[in-house]
N, C-alpha and C. Protein backbone atom coordinates (compact mmCIF):
# COMPACT_ATOMS: atom_id res chain seq x y z
N MET A 1 24.28 5.03 10.51
CA MET A 1 23.51 4.16 9.66
C MET A 1 22.99 4.98 8.48
N ILE A 2 23.08 4.42 7.29
CA ILE A 2 22.57 5.06 6.09
C ILE A 2 21.31 4.31 5.66
N GLN A 3 20.23 5.05 5.51
CA GLN A 3 18.95 4.48 5.06
C GLN A 3 18.58 5.23 3.79
N ARG A 4 18.53 4.48 2.68
CA ARG A 4 18.34 5.14 1.39
C ARG A 4 17.34 4.40 0.51
N PHE A 5 16.53 5.19 -0.19
CA PHE A 5 15.59 4.63 -1.16
C PHE A 5 16.32 4.35 -2.47
N ILE A 6 16.00 3.21 -3.05
CA ILE A 6 16.49 2.83 -4.37
C ILE A 6 15.24 2.64 -5.22
N GLU A 7 14.98 3.60 -6.11
CA GLU A 7 13.76 3.55 -6.91
C GLU A 7 13.94 2.59 -8.08
N LEU A 8 13.00 1.66 -8.19
CA LEU A 8 13.01 0.70 -9.28
C LEU A 8 12.21 1.20 -10.47
N GLY A 9 11.21 2.00 -10.24
CA GLY A 9 10.36 2.50 -11.31
C GLY A 9 8.90 2.32 -10.93
N GLU A 10 8.03 2.54 -11.90
CA GLU A 10 6.60 2.52 -11.63
C GLU A 10 5.85 1.47 -12.42
N GLY A 11 6.49 0.86 -13.39
CA GLY A 11 5.78 -0.02 -14.32
C GLY A 11 5.52 -1.42 -13.83
N TYR A 12 4.81 -2.16 -14.66
CA TYR A 12 4.42 -3.53 -14.34
C TYR A 12 5.63 -4.43 -14.13
N SER A 13 6.64 -4.32 -14.98
CA SER A 13 7.82 -5.18 -14.85
C SER A 13 8.63 -4.85 -13.59
N ASP A 14 8.55 -3.62 -13.12
CA ASP A 14 9.27 -3.24 -11.90
C ASP A 14 8.72 -3.97 -10.68
N ILE A 15 7.43 -4.27 -10.69
CA ILE A 15 6.83 -5.03 -9.59
C ILE A 15 7.44 -6.43 -9.54
N TYR A 16 7.65 -7.03 -10.71
CA TYR A 16 8.28 -8.35 -10.75
C TYR A 16 9.70 -8.30 -10.20
N GLU A 17 10.45 -7.26 -10.52
CA GLU A 17 11.80 -7.10 -9.99
C GLU A 17 11.75 -6.92 -8.48
N TRP A 18 10.80 -6.14 -8.00
CA TRP A 18 10.63 -5.90 -6.57
C TRP A 18 10.33 -7.21 -5.85
N MET A 19 9.42 -8.02 -6.43
CA MET A 19 9.07 -9.31 -5.81
C MET A 19 10.26 -10.27 -5.83
N GLU A 20 11.06 -10.23 -6.88
CA GLU A 20 12.25 -11.09 -6.94
C GLU A 20 13.27 -10.68 -5.89
N LEU A 21 13.41 -9.39 -5.66
CA LEU A 21 14.29 -8.92 -4.58
C LEU A 21 13.80 -9.43 -3.23
N LEU A 22 12.50 -9.43 -3.03
CA LEU A 22 11.91 -9.95 -1.80
C LEU A 22 12.23 -11.43 -1.64
N LYS A 23 12.02 -12.20 -2.71
CA LYS A 23 12.22 -13.65 -2.65
C LYS A 23 13.68 -14.04 -2.45
N THR A 24 14.59 -13.35 -3.13
CA THR A 24 16.00 -13.74 -3.08
C THR A 24 16.75 -13.17 -1.88
N ASN A 25 16.12 -12.26 -1.15
CA ASN A 25 16.77 -11.66 0.02
C ASN A 25 16.00 -11.93 1.30
N GLU A 26 15.37 -13.10 1.38
CA GLU A 26 14.55 -13.39 2.57
C GLU A 26 15.37 -13.38 3.86
N SER A 27 16.63 -13.74 3.79
CA SER A 27 17.46 -13.73 5.00
C SER A 27 17.73 -12.30 5.49
N ARG A 28 17.56 -11.33 4.62
CA ARG A 28 17.78 -9.92 4.97
C ARG A 28 16.48 -9.16 5.17
N PHE A 29 15.35 -9.82 5.01
CA PHE A 29 14.05 -9.15 5.09
C PHE A 29 13.88 -8.43 6.43
N HIS A 30 13.40 -7.17 6.33
CA HIS A 30 13.10 -6.40 7.54
C HIS A 30 11.61 -6.04 7.58
N HIS A 31 11.12 -5.32 6.56
CA HIS A 31 9.71 -4.94 6.49
C HIS A 31 9.30 -4.67 5.05
N VAL A 32 7.99 -4.70 4.83
CA VAL A 32 7.38 -4.25 3.58
C VAL A 32 6.35 -3.20 3.94
N CYS A 33 6.33 -2.13 3.15
CA CYS A 33 5.35 -1.07 3.36
C CYS A 33 4.57 -0.83 2.07
N ILE A 34 3.30 -0.56 2.23
CA ILE A 34 2.46 -0.12 1.12
C ILE A 34 1.96 1.26 1.48
N PHE A 35 2.38 2.24 0.68
CA PHE A 35 2.00 3.62 0.90
C PHE A 35 0.85 3.99 -0.03
N THR A 36 -0.13 4.70 0.51
CA THR A 36 -1.24 5.23 -0.28
C THR A 36 -1.12 6.74 -0.31
N SER A 37 -1.21 7.31 -1.51
CA SER A 37 -1.17 8.76 -1.65
C SER A 37 -2.25 9.19 -2.63
N VAL A 38 -2.61 10.47 -2.56
CA VAL A 38 -3.68 11.00 -3.41
C VAL A 38 -3.16 12.22 -4.15
N THR A 39 -3.42 12.25 -5.44
CA THR A 39 -3.17 13.45 -6.25
C THR A 39 -4.42 13.70 -7.07
N GLY A 40 -4.99 14.87 -6.87
CA GLY A 40 -6.28 15.15 -7.52
C GLY A 40 -7.32 14.21 -6.94
N ASP A 41 -7.96 13.44 -7.81
CA ASP A 41 -8.95 12.46 -7.37
C ASP A 41 -8.43 11.04 -7.47
N VAL A 42 -7.16 10.89 -7.77
CA VAL A 42 -6.59 9.56 -8.04
C VAL A 42 -5.76 9.10 -6.84
N LYS A 43 -6.07 7.89 -6.36
CA LYS A 43 -5.27 7.28 -5.30
C LYS A 43 -4.22 6.40 -5.95
N LYS A 44 -2.99 6.49 -5.46
CA LYS A 44 -1.87 5.71 -5.97
C LYS A 44 -1.24 4.92 -4.83
N LEU A 45 -0.72 3.75 -5.17
CA LEU A 45 0.00 2.92 -4.20
C LEU A 45 1.48 2.89 -4.55
N SER A 46 2.30 2.86 -3.53
CA SER A 46 3.74 2.67 -3.67
C SER A 46 4.14 1.48 -2.81
N LEU A 47 5.18 0.77 -3.22
CA LEU A 47 5.67 -0.38 -2.47
C LEU A 47 7.10 -0.12 -2.02
N ALA A 48 7.39 -0.50 -0.79
CA ALA A 48 8.75 -0.36 -0.26
C ALA A 48 9.16 -1.68 0.40
N LEU A 49 10.32 -2.17 0.01
CA LEU A 49 10.91 -3.35 0.60
C LEU A 49 12.15 -2.90 1.37
N ILE A 50 12.14 -3.11 2.67
CA ILE A 50 13.24 -2.69 3.52
C ILE A 50 14.04 -3.92 3.90
N LEU A 51 15.34 -3.88 3.58
CA LEU A 51 16.23 -5.00 3.88
C LEU A 51 17.19 -4.61 4.99
N LYS A 52 17.65 -5.61 5.74
CA LYS A 52 18.64 -5.40 6.78
C LYS A 52 20.00 -5.16 6.12
N PRO A 53 20.89 -4.45 6.81
CA PRO A 53 22.24 -4.27 6.27
C PRO A 53 22.97 -5.61 6.13
N VAL A 54 23.93 -5.65 5.22
CA VAL A 54 24.74 -6.84 5.01
C VAL A 54 25.95 -6.79 5.93
N GLY A 55 26.18 -7.86 6.69
CA GLY A 55 27.37 -7.97 7.54
C GLY A 55 27.55 -6.77 8.44
N GLU A 56 28.73 -6.17 8.38
CA GLU A 56 29.06 -5.01 9.21
C GLU A 56 28.66 -3.70 8.56
N SER A 57 28.04 -3.77 7.42
CA SER A 57 27.61 -2.57 6.69
C SER A 57 26.60 -1.78 7.51
N LYS A 58 26.58 -0.51 7.32
CA LYS A 58 25.61 0.37 7.99
C LYS A 58 24.56 0.88 7.00
N PHE A 59 24.42 0.21 5.85
CA PHE A 59 23.53 0.65 4.78
C PHE A 59 22.25 -0.17 4.78
N THR A 60 21.11 0.52 4.94
CA THR A 60 19.80 -0.12 4.89
C THR A 60 19.13 0.28 3.58
N PRO A 61 19.04 -0.65 2.62
CA PRO A 61 18.38 -0.30 1.36
C PRO A 61 16.86 -0.40 1.48
N ILE A 62 16.19 0.52 0.80
CA ILE A 62 14.72 0.51 0.73
C ILE A 62 14.38 0.51 -0.76
N TYR A 63 14.03 -0.65 -1.28
CA TYR A 63 13.69 -0.77 -2.70
C TYR A 63 12.25 -0.30 -2.87
N PHE A 64 12.05 0.58 -3.85
CA PHE A 64 10.83 1.37 -3.90
C PHE A 64 10.25 1.42 -5.30
N CYS A 65 8.97 1.11 -5.41
CA CYS A 65 8.20 1.33 -6.64
C CYS A 65 7.22 2.44 -6.31
N ARG A 66 7.45 3.63 -6.85
CA ARG A 66 6.73 4.83 -6.44
C ARG A 66 5.51 5.11 -7.30
N GLU A 67 4.36 5.13 -6.64
CA GLU A 67 3.10 5.65 -7.18
C GLU A 67 2.77 5.12 -8.57
N GLY A 68 3.04 3.85 -8.81
CA GLY A 68 2.77 3.28 -10.11
C GLY A 68 1.51 2.43 -10.17
N ILE A 69 0.84 2.26 -9.05
CA ILE A 69 -0.33 1.39 -9.01
C ILE A 69 -1.56 2.22 -8.64
N ASN A 70 -2.53 2.25 -9.52
CA ASN A 70 -3.79 2.93 -9.21
C ASN A 70 -4.55 2.11 -8.18
N PHE A 71 -5.17 2.81 -7.24
CA PHE A 71 -5.92 2.14 -6.18
C PHE A 71 -7.40 2.46 -6.33
N SER A 72 -8.21 1.42 -6.26
CA SER A 72 -9.66 1.58 -6.29
C SER A 72 -10.27 0.54 -5.37
N VAL A 73 -11.23 0.96 -4.57
CA VAL A 73 -11.90 0.02 -3.66
C VAL A 73 -12.72 -0.98 -4.47
N GLU A 74 -13.30 -0.51 -5.58
CA GLU A 74 -14.16 -1.37 -6.40
C GLU A 74 -13.39 -2.44 -7.16
N LYS A 75 -12.22 -2.09 -7.67
CA LYS A 75 -11.47 -3.02 -8.51
C LYS A 75 -10.01 -3.05 -8.07
N THR A 76 -9.56 -4.21 -7.59
CA THR A 76 -8.19 -4.37 -7.14
C THR A 76 -7.27 -4.55 -8.33
N SER A 77 -6.13 -3.90 -8.27
CA SER A 77 -5.13 -3.99 -9.33
C SER A 77 -4.50 -5.38 -9.34
N LYS A 78 -4.23 -5.91 -10.52
CA LYS A 78 -3.54 -7.21 -10.64
C LYS A 78 -2.17 -7.15 -10.01
N ARG A 79 -1.51 -5.99 -10.13
CA ARG A 79 -0.16 -5.86 -9.56
C ARG A 79 -0.19 -5.98 -8.05
N ILE A 80 -1.16 -5.32 -7.40
CA ILE A 80 -1.22 -5.41 -5.94
C ILE A 80 -1.66 -6.80 -5.51
N GLU A 81 -2.49 -7.47 -6.31
CA GLU A 81 -2.86 -8.86 -6.01
C GLU A 81 -1.63 -9.76 -6.04
N LEU A 82 -0.75 -9.57 -7.03
CA LEU A 82 0.49 -10.35 -7.11
C LEU A 82 1.37 -10.13 -5.87
N VAL A 83 1.49 -8.89 -5.48
CA VAL A 83 2.32 -8.55 -4.32
C VAL A 83 1.73 -9.17 -3.06
N GLU A 84 0.43 -9.00 -2.85
CA GLU A 84 -0.20 -9.54 -1.65
C GLU A 84 -0.12 -11.06 -1.60
N LYS A 85 -0.25 -11.73 -2.74
CA LYS A 85 -0.12 -13.18 -2.79
C LYS A 85 1.31 -13.60 -2.40
N THR A 86 2.29 -12.90 -2.93
CA THR A 86 3.69 -13.19 -2.60
C THR A 86 3.96 -13.00 -1.12
N LEU A 87 3.41 -11.93 -0.53
CA LEU A 87 3.59 -11.67 0.90
C LEU A 87 2.89 -12.73 1.74
N GLN A 88 1.68 -13.13 1.35
CA GLN A 88 0.94 -14.16 2.10
C GLN A 88 1.68 -15.49 2.07
N GLU A 89 2.27 -15.84 0.93
CA GLU A 89 3.02 -17.10 0.83
C GLU A 89 4.18 -17.14 1.82
N ARG A 90 4.69 -15.99 2.20
CA ARG A 90 5.83 -15.90 3.11
C ARG A 90 5.44 -15.47 4.52
N ASN A 91 4.16 -15.35 4.79
CA ASN A 91 3.65 -14.90 6.09
C ASN A 91 4.16 -13.51 6.48
N TYR A 92 4.30 -12.63 5.51
CA TYR A 92 4.70 -11.25 5.78
C TYR A 92 3.44 -10.39 5.70
N SER A 93 3.29 -9.52 6.65
CA SER A 93 2.17 -8.58 6.57
C SER A 93 2.76 -7.18 6.40
N PRO A 94 2.27 -6.46 5.40
CA PRO A 94 2.83 -5.14 5.12
C PRO A 94 2.32 -4.08 6.10
N HIS A 95 3.14 -3.07 6.30
CA HIS A 95 2.70 -1.87 7.01
C HIS A 95 2.02 -0.99 5.97
N ARG A 96 0.84 -0.50 6.28
CA ARG A 96 0.11 0.36 5.35
C ARG A 96 0.05 1.77 5.94
N LEU A 97 0.53 2.71 5.15
CA LEU A 97 0.56 4.10 5.61
C LEU A 97 0.00 5.03 4.55
N GLU A 98 -0.79 6.02 4.98
CA GLU A 98 -1.24 7.10 4.10
C GLU A 98 -0.16 8.17 4.14
N VAL A 99 0.34 8.55 2.98
CA VAL A 99 1.42 9.54 2.90
C VAL A 99 1.05 10.62 1.89
N LYS A 100 1.80 11.72 1.92
CA LYS A 100 1.63 12.76 0.92
C LYS A 100 2.15 12.24 -0.43
N HIS A 101 1.56 12.72 -1.48
CA HIS A 101 2.02 12.38 -2.83
C HIS A 101 3.36 13.07 -3.09
N SER A 102 4.21 12.43 -3.87
CA SER A 102 5.54 12.98 -4.13
C SER A 102 5.49 14.34 -4.84
N SER A 103 4.39 14.65 -5.50
CA SER A 103 4.28 15.94 -6.19
C SER A 103 4.21 17.12 -5.21
N PHE A 104 4.01 16.86 -3.93
CA PHE A 104 4.01 17.92 -2.91
C PHE A 104 5.42 18.41 -2.61
N PHE A 105 6.42 17.69 -3.07
CA PHE A 105 7.81 17.99 -2.74
C PHE A 105 8.55 18.50 -3.97
N ALA A 106 9.43 19.48 -3.76
CA ALA A 106 10.18 20.08 -4.86
C ALA A 106 11.20 19.11 -5.45
N GLU A 107 11.71 18.21 -4.63
CA GLU A 107 12.74 17.27 -5.08
C GLU A 107 12.43 15.88 -4.52
N GLN A 108 12.83 14.85 -5.25
CA GLN A 108 12.63 13.47 -4.80
C GLN A 108 13.39 13.21 -3.50
N ALA A 109 14.55 13.83 -3.32
CA ALA A 109 15.32 13.64 -2.09
C ALA A 109 14.52 14.09 -0.86
N LEU A 110 13.77 15.18 -0.99
CA LEU A 110 12.94 15.66 0.12
C LEU A 110 11.81 14.69 0.41
N TYR A 111 11.23 14.13 -0.64
CA TYR A 111 10.17 13.13 -0.47
C TYR A 111 10.72 11.90 0.25
N HIS A 112 11.89 11.45 -0.14
CA HIS A 112 12.51 10.30 0.51
C HIS A 112 12.80 10.58 1.98
N GLN A 113 13.28 11.78 2.29
CA GLN A 113 13.53 12.15 3.68
C GLN A 113 12.23 12.15 4.49
N TYR A 114 11.17 12.65 3.89
CA TYR A 114 9.85 12.64 4.53
C TYR A 114 9.42 11.20 4.86
N LEU A 115 9.55 10.30 3.88
CA LEU A 115 9.16 8.91 4.11
C LEU A 115 10.04 8.24 5.17
N ILE A 116 11.33 8.49 5.13
CA ILE A 116 12.23 7.93 6.15
C ILE A 116 11.82 8.42 7.53
N GLY A 117 11.47 9.69 7.65
CA GLY A 117 10.99 10.22 8.93
C GLY A 117 9.75 9.50 9.41
N LEU A 118 8.79 9.26 8.50
CA LEU A 118 7.58 8.52 8.88
C LEU A 118 7.90 7.08 9.28
N LEU A 119 8.79 6.45 8.56
CA LEU A 119 9.16 5.07 8.88
C LEU A 119 9.84 4.97 10.24
N ARG A 120 10.65 5.96 10.58
CA ARG A 120 11.28 5.99 11.91
C ARG A 120 10.23 6.27 12.99
N LEU A 121 9.33 7.20 12.71
CA LEU A 121 8.28 7.55 13.67
C LEU A 121 7.44 6.33 14.02
N HIS A 122 7.16 5.48 13.06
CA HIS A 122 6.36 4.27 13.29
C HIS A 122 7.22 3.07 13.68
N HIS A 123 8.49 3.28 13.96
CA HIS A 123 9.42 2.25 14.40
C HIS A 123 9.58 1.12 13.37
N ILE A 124 9.39 1.45 12.11
CA ILE A 124 9.61 0.49 11.04
C ILE A 124 11.10 0.49 10.67
N LEU A 125 11.70 1.66 10.69
CA LEU A 125 13.14 1.80 10.51
C LEU A 125 13.76 2.12 11.87
N PRO A 126 14.92 1.56 12.16
CA PRO A 126 15.57 1.91 13.43
C PRO A 126 16.10 3.33 13.39
N PRO A 127 16.27 3.96 14.56
CA PRO A 127 16.84 5.31 14.58
C PRO A 127 18.30 5.27 14.12
N LEU A 128 18.81 6.43 13.72
CA LEU A 128 20.22 6.50 13.34
C LEU A 128 21.07 6.22 14.56
N SER A 129 22.17 5.51 14.34
CA SER A 129 23.06 5.24 15.48
C SER A 129 24.46 5.65 15.17
């Protein structure tokens, strides 16, 4: 089984693309994750949409918006409000995980491997078969 991150970007419009992927692939929906990471004094949120493989395929895509949303307890981001509203409309509850910030890793591939390991550890992603 191949489990791979597909980064969409960090901007406001990328969230809309991410939500459209969620809406148009409901038959393939597996999980949604919201990752919280800290760099310096700033908390950032990342979104991951995990879809089931298509047909006999062994490919599990994880559509990812990395660290593009600032997190504050006092003021909720409009982007995260949009995502949470979309998830509530579909009765999906996200997995929330505290993770290391991607800047801790020398390469994005290592960061993705780290996240895949955490997702397997929490039984969000199935083990390799």
